[in-house]
Short mmCIF file of C-alpha atoms and ligand atoms in Angstrom, two decimals:
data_model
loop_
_atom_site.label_atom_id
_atom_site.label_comp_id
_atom_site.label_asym_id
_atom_site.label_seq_id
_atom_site.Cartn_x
_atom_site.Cartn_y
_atom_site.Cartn_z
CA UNK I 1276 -25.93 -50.17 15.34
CA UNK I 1277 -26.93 -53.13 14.24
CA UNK I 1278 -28.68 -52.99 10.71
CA UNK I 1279 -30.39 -56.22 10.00
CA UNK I 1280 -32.12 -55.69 13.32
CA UNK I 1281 -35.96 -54.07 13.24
CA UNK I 1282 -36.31 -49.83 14.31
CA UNK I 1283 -37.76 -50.54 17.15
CA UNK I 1284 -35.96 -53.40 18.33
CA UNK I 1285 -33.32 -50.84 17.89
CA UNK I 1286 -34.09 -48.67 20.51
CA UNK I 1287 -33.40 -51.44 23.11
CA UNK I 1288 -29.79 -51.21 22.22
CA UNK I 1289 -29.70 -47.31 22.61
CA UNK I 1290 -28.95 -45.14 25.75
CA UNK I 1291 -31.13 -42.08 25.69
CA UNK I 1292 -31.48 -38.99 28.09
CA UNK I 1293 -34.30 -37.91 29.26
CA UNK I 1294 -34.20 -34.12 30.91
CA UNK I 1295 -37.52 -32.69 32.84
CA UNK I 1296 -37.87 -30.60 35.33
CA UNK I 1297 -41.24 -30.92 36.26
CA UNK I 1298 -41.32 -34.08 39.14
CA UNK I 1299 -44.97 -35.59 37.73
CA UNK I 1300 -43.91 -35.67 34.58
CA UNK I 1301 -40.30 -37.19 35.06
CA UNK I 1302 -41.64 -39.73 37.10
CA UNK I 1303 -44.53 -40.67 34.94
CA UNK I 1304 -41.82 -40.98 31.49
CA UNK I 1305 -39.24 -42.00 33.32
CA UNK I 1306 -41.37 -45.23 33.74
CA UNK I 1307 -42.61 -45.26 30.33
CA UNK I 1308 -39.48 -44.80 28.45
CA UNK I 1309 -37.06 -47.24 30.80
CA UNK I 1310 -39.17 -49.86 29.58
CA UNK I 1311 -38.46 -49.10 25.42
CA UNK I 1312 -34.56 -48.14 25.82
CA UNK I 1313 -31.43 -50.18 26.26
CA UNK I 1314 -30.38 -47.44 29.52
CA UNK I 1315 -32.07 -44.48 30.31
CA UNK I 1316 -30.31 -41.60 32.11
CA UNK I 1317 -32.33 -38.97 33.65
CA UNK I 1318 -31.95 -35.53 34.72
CA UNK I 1319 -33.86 -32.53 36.01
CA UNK I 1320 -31.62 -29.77 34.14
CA UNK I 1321 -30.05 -28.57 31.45
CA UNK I 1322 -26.47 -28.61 33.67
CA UNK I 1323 -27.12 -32.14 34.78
CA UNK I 1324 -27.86 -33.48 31.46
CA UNK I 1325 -24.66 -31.77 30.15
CA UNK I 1326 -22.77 -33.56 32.75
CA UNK I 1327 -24.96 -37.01 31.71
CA UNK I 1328 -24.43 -36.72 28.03
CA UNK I 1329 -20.41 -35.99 28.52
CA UNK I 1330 -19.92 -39.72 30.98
CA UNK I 1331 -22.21 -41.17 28.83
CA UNK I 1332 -22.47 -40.15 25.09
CA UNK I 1333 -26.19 -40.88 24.75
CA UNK I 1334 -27.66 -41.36 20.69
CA UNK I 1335 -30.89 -39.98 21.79
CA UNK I 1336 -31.48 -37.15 24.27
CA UNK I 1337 -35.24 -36.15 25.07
CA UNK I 1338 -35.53 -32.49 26.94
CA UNK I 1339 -37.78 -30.16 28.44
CA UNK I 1340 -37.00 -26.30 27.55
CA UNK I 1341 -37.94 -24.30 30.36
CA UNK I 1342 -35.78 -25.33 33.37
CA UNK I 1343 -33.81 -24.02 36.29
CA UNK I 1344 -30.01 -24.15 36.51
CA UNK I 1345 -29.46 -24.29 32.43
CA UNK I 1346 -32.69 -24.52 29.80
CA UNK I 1347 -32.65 -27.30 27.31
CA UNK I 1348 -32.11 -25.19 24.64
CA UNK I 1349 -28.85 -23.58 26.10
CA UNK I 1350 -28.07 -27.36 26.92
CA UNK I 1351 -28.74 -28.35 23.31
CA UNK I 1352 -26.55 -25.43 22.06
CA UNK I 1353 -23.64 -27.07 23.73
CA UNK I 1354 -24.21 -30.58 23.39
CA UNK I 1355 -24.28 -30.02 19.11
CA UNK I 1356 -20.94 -28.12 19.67
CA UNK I 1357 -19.30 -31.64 20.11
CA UNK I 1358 -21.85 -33.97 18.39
CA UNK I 1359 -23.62 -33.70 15.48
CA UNK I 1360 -25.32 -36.98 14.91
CA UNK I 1361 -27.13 -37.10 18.69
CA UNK I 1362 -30.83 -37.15 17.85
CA UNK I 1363 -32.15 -34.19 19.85
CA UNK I 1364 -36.40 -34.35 20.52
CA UNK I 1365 -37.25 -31.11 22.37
CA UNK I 1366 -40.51 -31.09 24.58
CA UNK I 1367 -42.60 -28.32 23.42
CA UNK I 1368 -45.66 -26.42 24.43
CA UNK I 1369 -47.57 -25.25 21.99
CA UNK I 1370 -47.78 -21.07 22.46
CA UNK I 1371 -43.78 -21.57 22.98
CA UNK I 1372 -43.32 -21.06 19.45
CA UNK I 1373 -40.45 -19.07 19.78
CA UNK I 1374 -38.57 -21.63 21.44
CA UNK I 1375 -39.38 -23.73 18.77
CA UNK I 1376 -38.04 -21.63 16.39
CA UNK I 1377 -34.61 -21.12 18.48
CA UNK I 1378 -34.35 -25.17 18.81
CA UNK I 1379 -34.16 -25.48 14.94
CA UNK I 1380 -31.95 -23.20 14.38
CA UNK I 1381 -29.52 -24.64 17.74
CA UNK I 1382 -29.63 -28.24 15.14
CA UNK I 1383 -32.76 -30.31 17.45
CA UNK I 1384 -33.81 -32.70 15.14
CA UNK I 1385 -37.83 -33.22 16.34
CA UNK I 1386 -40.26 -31.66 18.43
CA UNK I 1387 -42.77 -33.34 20.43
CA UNK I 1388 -45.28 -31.09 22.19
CA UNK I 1389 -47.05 -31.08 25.40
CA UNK I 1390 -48.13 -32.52 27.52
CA UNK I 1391 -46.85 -35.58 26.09
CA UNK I 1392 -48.45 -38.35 24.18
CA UNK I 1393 -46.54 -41.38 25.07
CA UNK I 1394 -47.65 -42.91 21.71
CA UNK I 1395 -46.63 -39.77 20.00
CA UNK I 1396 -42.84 -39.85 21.90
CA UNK I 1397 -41.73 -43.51 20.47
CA UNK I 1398 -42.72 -42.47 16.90
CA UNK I 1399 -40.97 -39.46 17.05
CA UNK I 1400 -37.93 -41.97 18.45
CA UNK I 1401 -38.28 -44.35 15.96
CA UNK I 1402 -37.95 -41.52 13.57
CA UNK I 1403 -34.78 -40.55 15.60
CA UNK I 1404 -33.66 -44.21 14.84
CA UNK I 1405 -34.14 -44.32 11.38
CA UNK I 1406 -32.25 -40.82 11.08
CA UNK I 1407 -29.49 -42.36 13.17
CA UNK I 1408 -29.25 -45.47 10.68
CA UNK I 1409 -29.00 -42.51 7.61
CA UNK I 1410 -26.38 -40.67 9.27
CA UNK I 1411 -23.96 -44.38 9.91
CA UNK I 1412 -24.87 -44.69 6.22
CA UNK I 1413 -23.43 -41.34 5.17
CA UNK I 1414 -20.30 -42.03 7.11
CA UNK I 1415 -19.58 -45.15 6.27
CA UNK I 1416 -19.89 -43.87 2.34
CA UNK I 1417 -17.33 -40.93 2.93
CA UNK I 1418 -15.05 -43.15 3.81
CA UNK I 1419 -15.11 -45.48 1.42
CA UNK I 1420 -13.86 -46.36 -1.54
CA UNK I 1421 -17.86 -47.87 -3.39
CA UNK I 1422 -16.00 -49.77 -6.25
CA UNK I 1423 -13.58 -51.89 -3.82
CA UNK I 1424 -15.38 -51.64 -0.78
CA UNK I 1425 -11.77 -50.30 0.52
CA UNK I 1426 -11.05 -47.35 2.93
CA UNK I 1427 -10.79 -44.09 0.52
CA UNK I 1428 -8.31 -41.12 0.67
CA UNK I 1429 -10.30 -39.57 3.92
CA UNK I 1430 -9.75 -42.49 5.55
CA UNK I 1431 -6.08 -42.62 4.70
CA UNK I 1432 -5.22 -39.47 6.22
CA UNK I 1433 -7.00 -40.32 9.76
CA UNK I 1434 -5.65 -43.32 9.77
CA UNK I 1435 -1.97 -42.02 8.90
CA UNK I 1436 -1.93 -39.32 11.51
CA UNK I 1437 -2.79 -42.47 14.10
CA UNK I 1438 0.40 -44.00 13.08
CA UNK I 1439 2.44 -41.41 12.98
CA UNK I 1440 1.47 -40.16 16.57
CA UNK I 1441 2.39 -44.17 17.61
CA UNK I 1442 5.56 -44.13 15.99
CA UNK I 1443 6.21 -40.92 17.42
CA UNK I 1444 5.37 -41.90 21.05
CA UNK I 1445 6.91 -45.14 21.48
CA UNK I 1446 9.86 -45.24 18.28
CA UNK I 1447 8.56 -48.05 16.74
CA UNK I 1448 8.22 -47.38 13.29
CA UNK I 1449 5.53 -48.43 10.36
CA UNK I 1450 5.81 -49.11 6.73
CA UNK I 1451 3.59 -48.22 3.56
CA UNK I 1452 3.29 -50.26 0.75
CA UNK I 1453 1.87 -48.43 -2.57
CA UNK I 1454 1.16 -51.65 -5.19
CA UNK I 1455 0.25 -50.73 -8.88
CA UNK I 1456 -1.37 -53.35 -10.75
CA UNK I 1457 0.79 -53.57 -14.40
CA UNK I 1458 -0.78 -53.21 -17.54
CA UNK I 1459 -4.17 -52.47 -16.01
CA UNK I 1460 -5.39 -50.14 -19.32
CA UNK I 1461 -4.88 -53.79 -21.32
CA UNK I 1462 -7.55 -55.53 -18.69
CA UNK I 1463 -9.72 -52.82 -19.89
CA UNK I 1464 -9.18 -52.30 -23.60
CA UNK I 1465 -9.26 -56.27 -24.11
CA UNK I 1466 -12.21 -57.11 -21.83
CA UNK I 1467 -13.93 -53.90 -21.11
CA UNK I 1468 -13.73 -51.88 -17.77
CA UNK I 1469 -16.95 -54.26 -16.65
CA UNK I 1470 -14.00 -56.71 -16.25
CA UNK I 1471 -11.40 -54.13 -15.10
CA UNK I 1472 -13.80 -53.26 -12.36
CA UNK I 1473 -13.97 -57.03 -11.74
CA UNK I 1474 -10.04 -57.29 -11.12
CA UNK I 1475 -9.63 -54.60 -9.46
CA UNK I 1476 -12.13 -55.39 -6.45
CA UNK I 1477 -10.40 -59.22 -6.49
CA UNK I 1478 -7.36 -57.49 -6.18
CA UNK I 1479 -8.54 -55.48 -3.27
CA UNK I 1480 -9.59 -58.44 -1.87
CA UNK I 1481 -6.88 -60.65 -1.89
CA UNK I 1482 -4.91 -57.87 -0.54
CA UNK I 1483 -6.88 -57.53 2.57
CA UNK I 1484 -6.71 -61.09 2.88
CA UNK I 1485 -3.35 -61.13 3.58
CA UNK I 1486 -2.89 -58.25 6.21
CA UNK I 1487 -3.46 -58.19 9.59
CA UNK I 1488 -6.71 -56.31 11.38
CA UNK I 1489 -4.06 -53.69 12.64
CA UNK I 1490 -2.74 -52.54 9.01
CA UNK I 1491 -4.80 -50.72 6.73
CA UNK I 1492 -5.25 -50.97 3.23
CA UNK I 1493 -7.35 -48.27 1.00
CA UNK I 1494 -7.66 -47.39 -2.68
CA UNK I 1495 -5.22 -45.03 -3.63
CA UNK I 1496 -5.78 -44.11 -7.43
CA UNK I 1497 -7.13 -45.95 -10.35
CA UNK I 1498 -5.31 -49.26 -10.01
CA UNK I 1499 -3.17 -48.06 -7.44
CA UNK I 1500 -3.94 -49.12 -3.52
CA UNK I 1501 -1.81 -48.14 -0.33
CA UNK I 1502 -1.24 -49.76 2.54
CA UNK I 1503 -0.22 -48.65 6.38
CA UNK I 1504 1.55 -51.78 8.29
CA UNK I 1505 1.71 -51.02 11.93
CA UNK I 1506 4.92 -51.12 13.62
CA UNK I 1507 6.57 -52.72 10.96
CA UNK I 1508 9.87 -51.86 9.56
CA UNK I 1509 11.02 -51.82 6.29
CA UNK I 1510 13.06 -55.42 6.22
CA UNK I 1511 9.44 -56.75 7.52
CA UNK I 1512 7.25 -55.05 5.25
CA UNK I 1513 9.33 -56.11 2.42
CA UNK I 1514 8.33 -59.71 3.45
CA UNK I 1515 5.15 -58.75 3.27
CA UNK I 1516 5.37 -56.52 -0.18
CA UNK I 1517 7.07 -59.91 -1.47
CA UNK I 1518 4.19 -62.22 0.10
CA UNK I 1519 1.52 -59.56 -1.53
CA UNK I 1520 3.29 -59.82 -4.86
CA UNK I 1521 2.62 -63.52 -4.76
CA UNK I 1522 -0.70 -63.99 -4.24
CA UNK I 1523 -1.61 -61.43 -6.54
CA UNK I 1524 0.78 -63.38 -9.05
CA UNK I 1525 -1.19 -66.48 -8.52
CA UNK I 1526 -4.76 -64.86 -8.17
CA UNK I 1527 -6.99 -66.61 -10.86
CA UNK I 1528 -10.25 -64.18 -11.51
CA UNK I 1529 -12.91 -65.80 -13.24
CA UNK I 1530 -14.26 -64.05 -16.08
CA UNK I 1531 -16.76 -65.21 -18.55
CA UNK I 1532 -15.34 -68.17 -20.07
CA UNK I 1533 -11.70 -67.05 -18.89
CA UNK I 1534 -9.58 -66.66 -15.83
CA UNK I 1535 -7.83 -63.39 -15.57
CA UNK I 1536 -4.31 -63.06 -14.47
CA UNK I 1537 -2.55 -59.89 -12.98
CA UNK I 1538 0.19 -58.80 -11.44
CA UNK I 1539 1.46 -55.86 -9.36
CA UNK I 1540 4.64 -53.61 -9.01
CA UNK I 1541 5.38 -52.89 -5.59
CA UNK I 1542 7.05 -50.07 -3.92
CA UNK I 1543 8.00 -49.69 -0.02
CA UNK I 1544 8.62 -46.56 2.42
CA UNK I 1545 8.94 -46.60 6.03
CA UNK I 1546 8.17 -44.01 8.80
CA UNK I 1547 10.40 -42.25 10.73
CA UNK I 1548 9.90 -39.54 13.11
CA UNK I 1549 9.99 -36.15 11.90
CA UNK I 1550 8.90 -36.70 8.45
CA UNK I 1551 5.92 -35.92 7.03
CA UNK I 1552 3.08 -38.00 5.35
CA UNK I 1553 3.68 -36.88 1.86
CA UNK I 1554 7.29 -37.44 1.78
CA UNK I 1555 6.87 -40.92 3.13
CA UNK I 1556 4.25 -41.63 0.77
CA UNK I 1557 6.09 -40.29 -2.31
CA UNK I 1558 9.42 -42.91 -1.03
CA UNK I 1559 6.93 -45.58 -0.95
CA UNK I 1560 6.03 -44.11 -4.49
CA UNK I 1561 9.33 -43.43 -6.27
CA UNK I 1562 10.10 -47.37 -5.44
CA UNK I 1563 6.98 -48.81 -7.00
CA UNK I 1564 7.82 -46.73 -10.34
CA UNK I 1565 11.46 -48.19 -9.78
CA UNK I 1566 9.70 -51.51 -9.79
CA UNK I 1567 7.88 -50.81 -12.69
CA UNK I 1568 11.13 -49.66 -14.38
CA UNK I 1569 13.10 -52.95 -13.37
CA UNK I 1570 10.24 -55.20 -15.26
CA UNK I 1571 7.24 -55.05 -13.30
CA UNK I 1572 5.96 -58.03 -10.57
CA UNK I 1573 8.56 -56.94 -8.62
CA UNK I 1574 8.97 -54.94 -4.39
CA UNK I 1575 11.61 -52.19 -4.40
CA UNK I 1576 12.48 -50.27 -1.12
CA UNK I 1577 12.88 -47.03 -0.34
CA UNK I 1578 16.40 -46.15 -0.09
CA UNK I 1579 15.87 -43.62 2.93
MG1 MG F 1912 -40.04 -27.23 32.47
#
């Protein structure tokens, strides 16, 4: 979703379903609601909206409870069984309290009751929008790293597994690259960790800079980041461990009246089918502390 764009501008780009039974009053908001949403699927069950929301992977669903075939709240039930972030409004008469009570407990979100104020409706959808926005937030923030602005550990491991099914269906392998910056702990003793923070998000930046969209590249420890090169092997991704080592080496960061210079030890481990993540990693690992060993601003290889 696009953020910089207004709530209810929003809802244009949005597919929602819309589930009543009752012809009058499908017709009626079928009408009113095609004209605020991006696409509008409607059905007149619970099993039909199922069907809907599996093609079509609505954000918002709208339902009536009490309907033939499959009620909304049995539909509901199943729908949050696969997604969790749908915004789910149930249509509600008022003595159906009980139903009400089931539908918070299934996970709806809102509750709009009837007969239906069409006023009422898009507030309750903005709301669904704005909740919707929260929930992107969230996600976005458990995958990433807030210092460096870099994919996180979480991240890692989906994107990992990814790989490692690729390599394993078609042989091609990948390569990881762990890269330590060296003496990091002076940065911070000399200038304060204001400044180490400072290096290390130039450092994540000027890394990204210099991979492709198809590699990966997350925070891996302190001044430690990790990076997945897709289907590359390891003579390649020493090229690019070398490459990496450079621009770091020549990376001027501007600090109060100074320019900061770092470098970084690099280590590289590639893929091959049949091993597992943490072995992989910990080659990629054992060669950056080899690098460190040999003097620093320097790529060693794995020897598997
Ligand atoms: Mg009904």
């Amino acid at each position: 979703m696009n953020k910089t764009m207004g709530d209810a501008d929003c809802l244009k780009n949005l597919t929602v379903l819309y589930v009543e039974d009752q012809e009058d009053a499908r017709v009626q908001f079928t009408r009113f609601l095609e004209r605020l949403v991006g696409q509008l699927l409607v059905a007149e069950n619970g099993a039909e909206g199922l069907n809907l929301f599996m093609a079509n992977h609505p954000q918002i669903i709208i339902t009536d409870i009490l309907m033939p075939v499959m009620d909304g709240l049995v539909m509901s039930q199943e729908i949050r069984k696969i997604d969790r972030s749908v915004q789910i409004i149930v249509l509600t008469a008022f003595e159906q309290i009980d139903y009400l009570k089931s539908a918070i407990n299934i996970g709806v979100n809102k509750y709009v009751t009837k007969p239906v104020n069409g006023v009422t409706l898009y507030k309750t959808m903005l709301e669904c929008v704005v909740d919707l926005r929260s929930l992107e937030q969230l996600k976005d923030a458990a995958r990433t790293d807030l210092l460096t602005g870099l994919a996180n550990r979480r991240e890692l491991e989906i994107r990992f597994s990814a790989e490692k099914g690729r390599a394993e269906r078609n042989g091609i392998p990948f390569s990881v690259i762990i890269a330590d910056i060296d003496f990091f702990k002076r940065v911070n003793d000399t200038y304060g960790h204001l400044a180490g923070d400072h290096v290390l998000k130039a450092v994540a930046d000027a890394l990204v800079g210099c991979i492709r969209t198809e590699d990966f590249c997350c925070r891996w420890g302190g001044e430690e980041f990790l990076l997945l090169l897709a289907s590359t092997n390891l003579e390649a991704a020493a090229i690019v461990a070398e490459k990496l080592r450079q621009i770091v080496f020549n990376l001027e960061i501007p600090w109060e009246w100074e320019s900061l210079r770092v470098t970084v030890s690099l280590g590289v481990s590639t893929y091959k089918p049949g091993m597992d993540r943490d072995e992989c990693i910990r080659l990629a690992d054992e060669a950056m502390f080899r690098a460190k060993a040999a003097g620093r601003n320097r790529v060693e290889l794995s020897e598997v």
